[in-house]
Coordinates of C-alpha atoms in Angstrom, one line a residue:
X23 CA -21.1 -6.5 23.6
X24 CA -22.2 -9.8 22.0
X25 CA -19.6 -11.4 19.8
X26 CA -21.1 -13.1 16.8
X27 CA -18.7 -15.2 14.7
X28 CA -19.5 -15.4 11.1
X29 CA -16.5 -17.3 9.8
X30 CA -14.4 -20.3 10.9
X31 CA -10.6 -20.6 10.5
X32 CA -8.2 -23.4 9.9
X33 CA -4.7 -23.0 11.3
X34 CA -1.4 -23.7 9.6
X35 CA 1.7 -25.3 11.3
X36 CA 4.0 -24.3 8.4
X37 CA 5.7 -21.1 9.6
X38 CA 6.5 -20.1 6.0
X39 CA 2.9 -19.1 5.7
X40 CA 3.7 -16.1 8.0
X41 CA 5.1 -14.4 4.8
X42 CA 2.1 -15.0 2.6
X43 CA 0.2 -11.9 1.5
X44 CA -2.6 -11.0 3.9
X45 CA -5.8 -12.5 2.3
X46 CA -8.1 -9.8 3.7
X47 CA -6.5 -6.3 3.8
X48 CA -9.1 -3.5 4.1
X49 CA -12.8 -3.4 4.9
X50 CA -15.1 -0.4 4.6
X51 CA -18.8 0.3 4.8
X52 CA -20.8 2.2 2.2
X53 CA -22.2 5.5 3.6
X54 CA -25.7 4.0 3.9
X55 CA -24.3 0.9 5.5
X56 CA -25.9 -1.4 2.9
X57 CA -22.7 -2.8 1.4
X58 CA -19.2 -3.7 2.5
X59 CA -16.1 -3.3 0.3
X60 CA -13.3 -5.8 1.0
X61 CA -9.8 -5.4 -0.5
X62 CA -8.3 -8.9 -0.7
X63 CA -5.7 -11.0 -2.5
X64 CA -6.9 -13.3 -5.2
X65 CA -4.4 -15.3 -7.3
X66 CA -1.5 -13.0 -6.4
X67 CA -3.4 -9.8 -7.1
X68 CA -5.2 -7.3 -4.9
X69 CA -8.9 -7.1 -5.9
X70 CA -12.0 -5.4 -4.5
X71 CA -15.1 -7.4 -3.6
X72 CA -18.5 -5.8 -2.7
X73 CA -20.8 -7.7 -0.3
X74 CA -24.4 -7.1 0.8
X75 CA -23.9 -6.4 4.5
X76 CA -27.0 -8.3 5.7
X77 CA -26.7 -11.4 3.6
X78 CA -22.9 -11.3 3.0
X79 CA -23.7 -12.3 -0.6
X80 CA -21.5 -11.1 -3.5
X81 CA -22.9 -7.8 -5.0
X82 CA -20.0 -7.1 -7.4
X83 CA -16.3 -7.1 -7.8
X84 CA -13.3 -5.4 -9.5
X85 CA -10.2 -7.3 -10.8
X86 CA -8.2 -4.9 -12.9
X87 CA -6.6 -6.5 -16.0
X88 CA -3.0 -7.2 -16.7
X89 CA -0.4 -5.6 -14.5
X90 CA -2.9 -3.4 -12.7
X91 CA -4.4 -4.0 -9.3
X92 CA -6.5 -2.3 -6.6
X93 CA -4.7 0.2 -4.3
X94 CA -6.2 2.4 -1.7
X95 CA -10.0 2.9 -2.1
X96 CA -12.7 5.3 -0.9
X97 CA -16.5 5.1 -0.8
X98 CA -17.6 8.5 -2.3
X99 CA -21.3 7.9 -2.2
X100 CA -23.7 5.0 -1.6
X101 CA -23.0 3.4 -5.0
X102 CA -19.5 4.5 -6.2
X103 CA -16.0 3.9 -5.1
X104 CA -12.8 5.6 -6.2
X105 CA -9.6 3.5 -6.3
X106 CA -5.9 4.3 -6.7
X107 CA -4.5 2.0 -9.4
X108 CA -1.4 0.2 -8.5
X109 CA 0.8 -1.4 -11.2
X110 CA 3.3 -4.2 -11.2
X111 CA 6.6 -2.8 -12.5
X112 CA 8.3 -4.8 -15.1
X113 CA 10.8 -7.2 -13.4
X114 CA 9.6 -6.3 -9.9
X115 CA 7.2 -8.1 -7.5
X116 CA 5.9 -4.9 -5.8
X117 CA 3.0 -2.8 -7.2
X118 CA 3.4 0.9 -7.3
X119 CA 1.1 3.9 -7.6
X120 CA 1.6 6.1 -10.7
X121 CA -1.1 8.6 -10.0
X122 CA -4.1 7.1 -11.7
X123 CA -7.7 7.0 -10.2
X124 CA -10.4 4.5 -11.2
X125 CA -14.1 4.7 -10.2
X126 CA -16.7 1.9 -10.2
X127 CA -20.1 1.1 -8.8
X128 CA -20.5 -1.6 -6.2
X129 CA -22.3 -3.8 -8.7
X130 CA -19.2 -3.8 -10.9
X131 CA -20.6 -1.5 -13.6
X132 CA -19.6 1.8 -15.0
X133 CA -15.9 1.3 -14.3
X134 CA -13.6 3.9 -15.7
X135 CA -10.2 5.6 -15.2
X136 CA -11.2 9.1 -14.1
X137 CA -7.6 10.5 -13.8
X138 CA -4.2 9.7 -15.1
X139 CA -2.0 9.1 -18.1
X140 CA -4.3 6.4 -19.5
X141 CA -7.5 8.3 -18.9
X142 CA -8.0 8.6 -22.7
X143 CA -7.5 4.9 -23.3
X144 CA -9.9 1.9 -23.0
X145 CA -7.6 -0.9 -21.9
X146 CA -8.7 -1.5 -18.3
X147 CA -11.9 -3.0 -17.0
X148 CA -15.1 -2.4 -18.8
X149 CA -15.8 0.0 -21.7
X150 CA -14.4 3.3 -20.8
X151 CA -15.4 6.7 -21.9
X152 CA -12.3 8.5 -23.3
X153 CA -11.1 11.3 -21.0
X154 CA -8.2 13.8 -21.2
X155 CA -5.0 12.2 -20.1
X156 CA -3.0 13.7 -17.3
X157 CA 0.6 12.8 -16.7
X158 CA 0.6 13.4 -12.9
X159 CA -0.1 12.0 -9.5
X160 CA -3.5 12.4 -8.0
X161 CA -4.0 12.4 -4.2
X162 CA -7.5 12.7 -2.7
X163 CA -7.8 15.7 -0.4
X164 CA -11.5 15.5 0.5
X165 CA -14.4 13.2 -0.5
X166 CA -16.8 16.2 -0.4
X167 CA -19.8 14.5 1.1
X168 CA -21.7 17.7 0.3
X169 CA -21.1 17.0 -3.4
X170 CA -21.7 13.3 -3.9
X171 CA -20.6 13.5 -7.6
X172 CA -17.2 15.1 -6.9
X173 CA -14.0 14.8 -4.9
X174 CA -11.2 17.3 -4.3
X175 CA -7.8 16.1 -5.5
X176 CA -4.3 17.5 -5.8
X177 CA -2.8 16.9 -9.3
X178 CA 1.0 17.0 -9.4
X179 CA 2.9 16.7 -12.7
X180 CA 5.4 13.8 -12.9
X181 CA 9.0 14.5 -12.1
X182 CA 11.9 12.5 -10.8
X183 CA 12.8 14.9 -8.0
X184 CA 9.3 15.7 -6.8
X185 CA 9.9 19.4 -7.3
X186 CA 6.7 20.2 -9.2
X187 CA 3.8 22.0 -7.5
X188 CA 0.3 20.6 -7.6
X189 CA -3.0 21.9 -8.9
X190 CA -6.0 21.5 -6.7
X191 CA -9.1 20.5 -8.6
X192 CA -12.6 19.1 -8.2
X193 CA -13.1 16.0 -10.3
X194 CA -16.4 14.4 -11.5
X195 CA -16.3 10.7 -10.3
X196 CA -18.6 9.6 -13.1
X197 CA -17.3 11.5 -16.0
X198 CA -13.6 12.0 -15.0
X199 CA -13.7 15.7 -15.8
X200 CA -11.8 18.3 -13.9
X201 CA -14.6 20.6 -12.8
X202 CA -12.6 23.5 -11.7
X203 CA -9.1 24.5 -10.5
X204 CA -9.5 25.6 -6.8
X205 CA -5.9 26.7 -6.3
X206 CA -2.2 26.0 -7.2
X207 CA 0.0 24.7 -4.4
X208 CA 2.4 27.3 -3.0
X209 CA 5.0 24.6 -2.0
X210 CA 6.4 21.4 -3.4
X211 CA 5.7 17.9 -1.9
X212 CA 2.5 19.4 -0.4
X213 CA -0.3 18.0 1.6
X214 CA -3.6 19.8 2.0
X215 CA -6.4 20.3 4.5
X216 CA -10.0 21.4 4.1
X217 CA -12.3 22.8 6.7
X218 CA -15.6 21.3 7.9
X219 CA -17.3 22.7 4.9
X220 CA -14.9 21.0 2.4
X221 CA -13.2 24.3 1.6
X222 CA -9.4 24.3 0.9
X223 CA -7.6 25.9 3.8
X224 CA -4.1 24.7 4.5
X225 CA -1.1 23.6 2.4
X226 CA 2.1 22.3 4.0
X227 CA 5.2 20.7 2.5
X228 CA 9.0 20.6 2.5
X229 CA 11.3 23.0 0.6
X230 CA 14.7 22.1 -0.9
X231 CA 16.4 23.0 2.3
X232 CA 14.4 20.3 4.1
X233 CA 12.4 22.9 6.1
X234 CA 8.6 22.7 6.7
X235 CA 6.6 25.4 4.9
X236 CA 2.9 26.1 5.9
X237 CA 0.4 28.3 4.0
X238 CA -3.2 29.3 4.7
X239 CA -5.7 29.8 1.8
X240 CA -7.7 32.9 2.4
X241 CA -9.7 35.1 0.0
X242 CA -8.5 33.1 -3.0
X243 CA -4.8 33.4 -2.2
X244 CA -2.1 31.7 -0.1
X245 CA -0.6 33.4 3.0
X246 CA 2.6 32.0 4.4
X247 CA 2.9 31.3 8.1
X248 CA 6.2 32.4 9.6
X249 CA 8.4 29.4 10.6
X250 CA 8.8 31.1 14.0
X251 CA 5.2 30.4 14.7
X252 CA 5.5 26.6 14.7
X253 CA 8.0 24.0 15.7
X254 CA 10.0 21.4 13.7
X255 CA 7.4 18.7 13.9
X256 CA 4.4 20.8 12.8
X257 CA 1.7 18.7 11.1
X258 CA -1.7 20.2 10.5
X259 CA -4.7 18.0 11.3
X260 CA -8.1 19.7 11.1
X261 CA -9.4 23.2 10.5
X262 CA -12.3 24.9 12.2
X263 CA -15.4 25.8 10.2
X264 CA -14.8 29.5 10.2
X265 CA -11.1 29.1 9.3
X266 CA -10.1 30.8 12.5
X267 CA -8.0 28.0 13.9
X268 CA -6.5 24.6 13.2
X269 CA -5.3 21.7 15.3
X270 CA -1.8 20.4 14.7
X271 CA 0.8 18.1 16.1
X272 CA 3.8 20.2 17.0
X273 CA 6.7 20.7 19.4
X274 CA 6.8 24.5 19.6
X275 CA 8.7 25.5 22.7
X276 CA 9.0 22.0 23.9
X277 CA 10.8 18.7 23.2
X278 CA 7.9 16.3 22.8
X279 CA 5.4 16.5 20.0
X280 CA 1.9 17.2 21.4
X281 CA -1.5 18.5 20.2
X282 CA -1.6 22.3 19.6
X283 CA -4.4 24.7 18.7
X284 CA -3.2 27.3 16.3
X285 CA -5.0 30.6 15.9
X286 CA -5.0 31.5 12.2
X287 CA -5.7 35.2 12.8
X288 CA -3.3 36.0 15.6
X289 CA -0.7 33.4 14.9
X290 CA -0.7 32.2 18.5
X291 CA -0.3 28.5 19.4
X292 CA -1.7 26.9 22.5
X293 CA -0.5 23.5 23.8
X294 CA -3.6 21.3 24.4
X295 CA -2.1 17.9 25.3
X296 CA 1.5 16.5 25.5
X297 CA 2.5 13.1 26.9
X298 CA 5.3 13.3 29.5
X299 CA 7.3 10.5 28.0
X300 CA 6.7 10.2 24.3
X301 CA 5.5 12.0 21.2
X302 CA 1.9 11.6 20.1
X303 CA 2.0 8.7 17.6
X304 CA -1.2 9.4 15.6
X305 CA -4.6 10.9 15.8
X306 CA -8.0 9.2 15.4
X307 CA -10.1 11.3 13.0
X308 CA -13.7 11.0 12.1
X309 CA -14.0 9.1 8.8
X310 CA -14.6 12.3 6.9
X311 CA -11.2 13.5 8.2
X312 CA -12.5 16.7 9.7
X313 CA -12.6 16.2 13.5
X314 CA -10.3 14.6 16.1
X315 CA -11.6 12.3 18.8
X316 CA -8.5 10.5 20.0
X317 CA -4.7 10.6 20.3
X318 CA -2.5 7.5 20.4
X319 CA 0.8 7.3 22.3
X320 CA 3.3 4.4 22.4
X321 CA 5.2 4.4 25.6
X322 CA 5.6 0.7 25.5
X323 CA 2.1 -0.6 24.8
X324 CA -0.3 1.6 22.8
X325 CA -2.5 3.9 24.8
X326 CA -5.1 6.5 23.9
X327 CA -6.3 9.9 25.1
X328 CA -9.9 10.7 24.3
X329 CA -10.9 14.1 23.0
X330 CA -14.2 15.7 21.9
X331 CA -16.1 12.9 23.6
X332 CA -19.4 14.4 22.4
X333 CA -18.7 13.0 18.9
X334 CA -20.5 9.7 18.2
X335 CA -17.3 8.1 17.0
X336 CA -15.5 9.0 20.2
X337 CA -18.2 7.3 22.3
X338 CA -18.0 4.2 20.2
X339 CA -14.2 4.1 20.2
X340 CA -14.1 4.4 24.0
X341 CA -16.4 1.4 24.4
X342 CA -14.4 -0.6 21.8
X343 CA -11.1 0.1 23.7
X344 CA -12.8 -1.4 26.8
X345 CA -13.9 -4.4 24.7
X346 CA -10.4 -5.1 23.4
X347 CA -8.1 -4.1 26.3
X348 CA -4.4 -4.1 25.6
X349 CA -5.0 -4.2 21.8
X350 CA -4.7 -1.7 19.0
X351 CA -8.1 -0.6 17.8
X352 CA -8.9 1.4 14.7
X353 CA -12.3 2.4 13.3
X354 CA -11.9 2.1 9.5
X355 CA -15.3 3.4 8.4
X356 CA -18.9 4.0 9.6
X357 CA -22.3 4.5 8.1
X358 CA -23.5 8.1 7.7
X359 CA -26.2 7.6 10.5
X360 CA -23.5 6.4 12.9
X361 CA -25.2 3.1 13.6
X362 CA -22.6 0.8 12.0
X363 CA -18.8 0.7 12.2
X364 CA -16.1 -1.4 10.8
X365 CA -12.9 -1.8 12.9
X366 CA -9.5 -3.4 12.7
X367 CA -8.2 -4.9 15.9
X368 CA -4.5 -6.1 16.1
X369 CA -1.8 -7.0 18.6
X370 CA 1.7 -8.5 18.8
X371 CA 0.2 -11.9 18.1
X372 CA -2.6 -11.0 15.7
X373 CA -1.8 -9.1 12.4
X374 CA -5.4 -7.9 12.4
X375 CA -9.0 -9.0 12.6
X376 CA -11.9 -7.1 11.1
X377 CA -15.3 -6.6 12.8
X378 CA -18.6 -4.8 12.3
X379 CA -20.1 -3.1 15.3
X380 CA -23.8 -2.5 15.3
X381 CA -24.4 0.4 17.7
X382 CA -28.2 0.0 17.8
X383 CA -28.0 -3.7 18.7
X384 CA -24.8 -3.3 20.7
X385 CA -23.4 -6.3 18.8
X386 CA -20.0 -7.0 17.5
X387 CA -19.7 -9.4 14.5
X388 CA -16.4 -10.9 13.4
X389 CA -15.7 -10.7 9.7
X390 CA -12.2 -11.8 8.7
X391 CA -8.7 -12.3 9.9
X392 CA -6.0 -10.8 7.7
X393 CA -4.3 -14.2 7.8
X394 CA -7.1 -16.8 8.3
X395 CA -4.6 -19.8 8.4
X396 CA -2.6 -18.4 11.4
X397 CA -3.5 -19.2 15.0
X398 CA -2.7 -16.3 17.4
X399 CA -2.4 -18.8 20.3
X400 CA 0.7 -20.2 18.6
X401 CA 2.5 -16.9 18.3
X402 CA 5.1 -15.4 20.6
X403 CA 4.3 -12.4 22.8
X404 CA 6.3 -9.2 22.7
X405 CA 6.9 -7.1 25.8
X406 CA 8.2 -3.5 26.2
X407 CA 11.3 -2.8 28.2
X408 CA 13.1 0.3 29.4
X409 CA 16.5 0.9 31.0
X410 CA 19.1 3.6 31.6
X411 CA 22.5 3.3 30.0
X412 CA 25.8 3.9 31.8
X413 CA 25.9 7.3 30.1
X414 CA 22.6 8.2 31.7
X415 CA 20.1 8.2 28.9
X416 CA 17.0 6.1 28.8
X417 CA 16.4 3.5 26.1
X418 CA 13.2 1.7 25.3
X419 CA 12.4 -1.3 23.1
X420 CA 10.7 -4.6 22.8
X421 CA 11.7 -8.2 23.7
X422 CA 10.2 -11.3 22.3
X423 CA 11.0 -14.6 24.1
X424 CA 11.6 -17.6 21.8
X425 CA 8.5 -19.7 21.6
X426 CA 10.4 -22.9 21.5
X427 CA 13.8 -23.5 23.0
X428 CA 16.4 -25.4 20.9
X429 CA 18.1 -26.4 24.1
X430 CA 17.4 -26.2 27.7
X431 CA 18.1 -22.8 29.2
X432 CA 18.2 -19.3 27.7
X433 CA 17.5 -19.1 23.9
X434 CA 20.0 -17.5 21.5
X435 CA 19.3 -13.9 20.8
X436 CA 18.8 -12.0 17.6
X437 CA 19.3 -8.2 17.9
X438 CA 17.0 -6.9 15.1
X439 CA 17.8 -3.2 14.2
X440 CA 15.1 -1.0 12.7
X441 CA 15.6 0.9 9.5
X442 CA 15.6 4.7 9.0
X443 CA 17.4 5.3 11.3
X444 CA 15.0 8.1 12.1
X445 CA 11.9 6.0 12.6
X446 CA 11.1 3.7 15.6
X447 CA 9.9 0.3 16.6
X448 CA 6.3 -0.2 17.9
X449 CA 4.5 -2.9 19.8
X450 CA 3.0 -4.6 16.9
X451 CA 2.8 -7.9 14.9
X452 CA 5.9 -8.8 12.9
X453 CA 6.1 -11.8 10.7
X454 CA 9.9 -11.7 10.9
X455 CA 9.9 -11.6 14.7
X456 CA 7.4 -14.5 14.9
X457 CA 9.4 -16.6 12.4
X458 CA 12.6 -16.2 14.5
X459 CA 10.8 -16.8 17.8
X460 CA 9.0 -19.9 16.4
X461 CA 12.3 -21.2 15.2
X462 CA 13.9 -21.0 18.7
X463 CA 15.4 -17.5 18.8
X464 CA 14.5 -14.6 21.1
X465 CA 14.4 -11.1 19.5
X466 CA 15.5 -7.8 20.9
X467 CA 14.5 -4.5 19.3
X468 CA 15.7 -1.2 20.7
X469 CA 14.7 2.3 19.9
X470 CA 18.3 3.7 19.9
X471 CA 19.3 7.4 19.9
X472 CA 18.0 8.9 16.7
X473 CA 14.8 7.0 16.8
X474 CA 11.6 9.1 16.5
X475 CA 8.9 9.1 19.1
X476 CA 10.8 10.2 22.2
X477 CA 11.3 13.9 21.5
X478 CA 13.3 15.9 19.1
X479 CA 16.4 16.1 21.2
X480 CA 16.5 12.2 21.4
X481 CA 16.3 12.1 17.6
X482 CA 18.9 14.9 17.0
X483 CA 21.3 13.3 19.4
X484 CA 22.3 10.8 16.7
X485 CA 22.7 13.3 13.8
X486 CA 26.2 12.6 12.5
X487 CA 26.5 9.6 14.9
X488 CA 25.0 6.8 12.8
X489 CA 28.1 4.6 13.2
X490 CA 29.0 5.6 16.8
X491 CA 26.3 6.5 19.3
X492 CA 23.6 4.4 17.6
X493 CA 25.8 1.3 17.7
X494 CA 26.7 2.0 21.3
X495 CA 23.0 2.0 22.2
X496 CA 22.4 -1.2 20.4
X497 CA 25.3 -2.8 22.3
X498 CA 24.1 -1.5 25.6
X499 CA 20.6 -3.0 24.9
X500 CA 22.2 -6.4 24.3
X501 CA 24.2 -6.1 27.6
X502 CA 21.0 -5.2 29.4
X503 CA 19.4 -8.4 28.0
X504 CA 22.3 -10.4 29.4
X505 CA 22.0 -8.8 32.8
X506 CA 18.3 -9.4 32.9
X507 CA 18.8 -13.1 32.1
X508 CA 17.1 -12.8 28.7
X509 CA 20.2 -13.5 26.7
X510 CA 23.6 -15.2 27.0
X511 CA 27.1 -13.8 26.3
X512 CA 28.5 -15.2 23.1
X513 CA 25.0 -16.3 21.9
X514 CA 23.8 -13.4 19.8
X515 CA 23.6 -12.4 16.2
X516 CA 22.8 -8.9 14.9
X517 CA 20.4 -8.4 12.0
X518 CA 18.5 -5.7 10.1
X519 CA 17.4 -4.3 6.8
X520 CA 18.2 -0.9 5.2
X521 CA 19.8 1.1 8.0
X522 CA 19.4 -2.0 10.1
X523 CA 21.6 -3.8 7.6
X524 CA 24.2 -1.1 7.8
X525 CA 24.1 -1.3 11.6
X526 CA 24.6 -5.1 11.5
X527 CA 27.9 -4.7 9.6
X528 CA 29.0 -1.5 11.5
X529 CA 28.3 -3.2 14.9
X530 CA 30.6 -6.2 14.1
X531 CA 33.3 -3.7 13.1
X532 CA 32.9 -1.6 16.3
X533 CA 32.5 -4.7 18.5
X534 CA 34.4 -7.5 16.7
X535 CA 34.0 -10.1 19.4
X536 CA 30.6 -9.3 20.9
X537 CA 28.2 -10.7 18.2
X538 CA 28.6 -14.2 16.8
X539 CA 27.3 -13.3 13.3
X540 CA 25.7 -10.5 11.3
X541 CA 22.8 -10.5 8.7
X542 CA 22.2 -7.5 6.4
X543 CA 19.5 -7.1 3.9
X544 CA 19.4 -4.0 1.5
X545 CA 22.0 -2.2 3.6
X546 CA 24.1 0.9 2.8
X547 CA 27.8 0.4 3.4
X548 CA 29.4 3.5 1.9
X549 CA 27.7 6.5 3.4
X550 CA 29.5 8.9 1.1
X551 CA 27.8 7.2 -1.8
X552 CA 24.4 8.2 -0.5
X553 CA 25.3 11.8 -1.6
X554 CA 25.9 10.5 -5.2
X555 CA 23.5 7.7 -5.9
X556 CA 20.1 6.5 -4.6
X557 CA 16.6 7.9 -4.6
X558 CA 17.2 10.1 -1.5
X559 CA 19.7 12.4 -3.2
X560 CA 17.5 12.5 -6.3
X561 CA 14.8 14.3 -4.3
X562 CA 14.7 18.1 -4.1
X563 CA 15.5 18.1 -0.4
X564 CA 17.7 15.0 -0.4
X565 CA 21.1 16.6 -0.1
X566 CA 19.9 18.9 2.8
X567 CA 18.4 15.8 4.6
X568 CA 21.7 13.9 4.3
X569 CA 23.8 16.9 5.4
X570 CA 21.5 17.3 8.4
X571 CA 21.5 13.7 9.5
X572 CA 25.0 12.6 8.4
X573 CA 26.9 15.8 8.5
X574 CA 29.3 17.4 6.0
X575 CA 32.6 16.1 7.4
X576 CA 33.7 13.5 4.7
X577 CA 36.4 12.0 6.9
X578 CA 33.9 11.4 9.7
X579 CA 31.4 10.0 7.3
X580 CA 34.1 7.7 5.9
X581 CA 35.0 6.6 9.4
X582 CA 31.4 5.3 9.8
X583 CA 31.3 3.5 6.5
X584 CA 31.8 -0.3 6.7
X585 CA 33.5 -0.6 3.3
X586 CA 36.6 1.0 4.7
X587 CA 36.9 -1.1 7.8
X588 CA 36.1 -4.7 6.9
X589 CA 39.5 -5.8 8.1
X590 CA 38.1 -5.7 11.6
X591 CA 35.3 -8.2 10.9
X592 CA 35.9 -11.5 12.7
X593 CA 32.5 -13.2 12.5
X594 CA 30.4 -14.8 9.7
X595 CA 28.3 -12.5 7.5
X596 CA 25.1 -13.1 5.5
X597 CA 24.2 -10.5 2.9
X598 CA 21.0 -10.1 0.9
X599 CA 20.0 -7.5 -1.7
X600 CA 17.5 -6.8 -4.4
X601 CA 19.2 -5.9 -7.7
X602 CA 16.7 -3.2 -8.5
X603 CA 17.1 -1.4 -5.2
X604 CA 16.9 2.4 -5.7
X605 CA 17.2 3.4 -2.0
X606 CA 20.4 1.3 -1.5
X607 CA 21.6 0.7 -5.0
X608 CA 23.3 -2.6 -5.8
X609 CA 26.6 -0.7 -6.1
X610 CA 26.5 -0.4 -2.3
X611 CA 26.5 -4.2 -2.0
X612 CA 29.2 -4.6 -4.7
X613 CA 31.5 -2.2 -2.9
X614 CA 31.2 -4.2 0.4
X615 CA 31.6 -7.5 -1.4
X616 CA 34.8 -6.2 -3.1
X617 CA 36.2 -5.0 0.2
X618 CA 35.4 -8.4 1.8
X619 CA 37.0 -10.2 -1.0
X620 CA 40.2 -8.1 -0.9
X621 CA 40.4 -8.8 2.8
X622 CA 39.7 -12.5 2.3
X623 CA 36.6 -12.4 4.5
X624 CA 34.0 -15.1 4.0
X625 CA 30.4 -14.3 3.6
X626 CA 27.1 -15.8 2.3
X627 CA 24.9 -14.0 -0.2
X628 CA 21.3 -14.2 -1.4
X629 CA 20.4 -11.9 -4.3
X630 CA 17.1 -11.5 -6.1
X631 CA 17.0 -9.8 -9.5
X632 CA 13.2 -8.9 -9.4
X633 CA 13.3 -7.1 -6.0
X634 CA 14.0 -3.6 -4.9
X635 CA 14.5 -2.2 -1.3
X636 CA 13.6 -5.3 0.6
X637 CA 11.7 -8.4 -0.5
X638 CA 8.0 -8.1 -1.5
X639 CA 7.4 -11.5 -3.1
X640 CA 6.2 -13.9 -0.4
X641 CA 8.3 -16.7 -2.0
X642 CA 11.4 -14.6 -1.9
X643 CA 10.7 -13.7 1.8
X644 CA 10.3 -17.3 2.6
X645 CA 13.5 -18.3 0.9
X646 CA 15.4 -15.4 2.6
X647 CA 14.1 -16.2 6.1
X648 CA 14.8 -19.9 5.7
X649 CA 18.3 -19.1 4.6
X650 CA 18.6 -16.8 7.7
X651 CA 17.5 -19.5 10.1
X652 CA 19.9 -22.0 8.4
X653 CA 22.7 -19.5 8.9
X654 CA 21.7 -18.9 12.5
X655 CA 21.5 -22.6 13.3
X656 CA 25.0 -23.0 11.9
X657 CA 26.6 -20.1 13.9
X658 CA 24.5 -20.0 17.1

């Protein structure tokens, strides 16, 4: 392939810029390939710009007024794009989606809200035809390329607990009128699939007992699939044209999540492909969402299995993987004739670069870096690791060597614990990791027991063991780093956000003399409180989820709650929290601070009134991380 560079970059030496908003965030081609839509940041807001593909000249733009900004967007036909409207919440930096859809032509004309609670108003963008308001959330199910004036959406009435069922409607992208109700969802918190003809076929969601429910739409009605016919990780992907089968990720009869083919008539499932070591991370779908051509797995570095290699996108994707070996590659859009593709390429040292691939000319043209001011050559590389603990189970993770050493020899280590806890770390770019490494600290991230991605038994092993087995695994990973010569005894701090913040405090309680300090942002410190306050318990399935992952034994839960054991803390603590946090309410922090004060334990604190669960404002992130490094310099 010929690499043609269209843009130059200047590089920054100020590491604070790692936390700036990405300037270029999403790039997609129009179906005819004539125009490019670019979601980007402008004066602190996300806007949408339309460029002529050949000249790269401005064709139009969209900058929503006031507190509104561009969210996810979709080309529906050659001239019109549908956008989810995000809104800045009063007193918060982050923008949130409240269900509204906006549509506009690429030249910036005919802009209107086509769905939402303000669909009858004329206060955004250009002159808007009044439509009927809908107090609900819209999610796009299918862009219906067979009907260029319509899309298929789910419309879910607003509720605090998410316990309302959705209507499925076709909506006119020009007039904003709901054309027809196709069906009503049979289950709350549902996602939906269509077949290759754009017909509604599958609904799947979670009931109040935190169990997966799956339904097939046949002859105008929903038919429930028995839970015995699928496993605990069942996620439908695509449906065949004749509605006779669907492909799904599942772990039916096995521990790892693999690709299955499910016969909708007989109810039989057939395993198609399962990786020996890890779950399938994600699937590569054709841009219409109707066919699978690749599977990604993350056993250390990302790797891909190719499927359905007769599809044009599969052939292009395979060649792109060869062009960018060892990197993460994603096709974000393509023209209808399959001659032009946009792609996003990223790695541990590159947050992402956008390209256009011209299949006819076999030419690859660079468009934008997400962060034009950052130089990948200056970043610190991250390597996977794996080892077996003394108790006999395998742990995997990622190690980033400090880019610059503060002193000769082995750099101090920061053990960074992921949130969740039932998610996982990946080999990817991390501004936080880079900031620590560029300031002289190595970073260790471990996928401890309870992390997803390594089979259901590995995840379930930590149910009810948040404060015990998980912390033991984190400790074992630190000891492994010492044994491998990557870290020093008595030169480590433990750090994390959300569950990672909980772990930072719990670990210095379990191991009072092992870590030299602890840093917690947006942590939970009284696990019992999660059953009473916070947005998890507010959800229809929240109590069931907490009982599943934490257990029902109050004494055991209390034994794993840091607020009751701060007397064991012997090292410096740094706490950070957003006052409007709904996941880990500020009361969690106040209980810990009260306990620390009563036990005369010293700590540093950084609070932000206009933040929620974590820090979103780049300036707040910069201030927080600079305080973190100052704290580390003092104690390591």
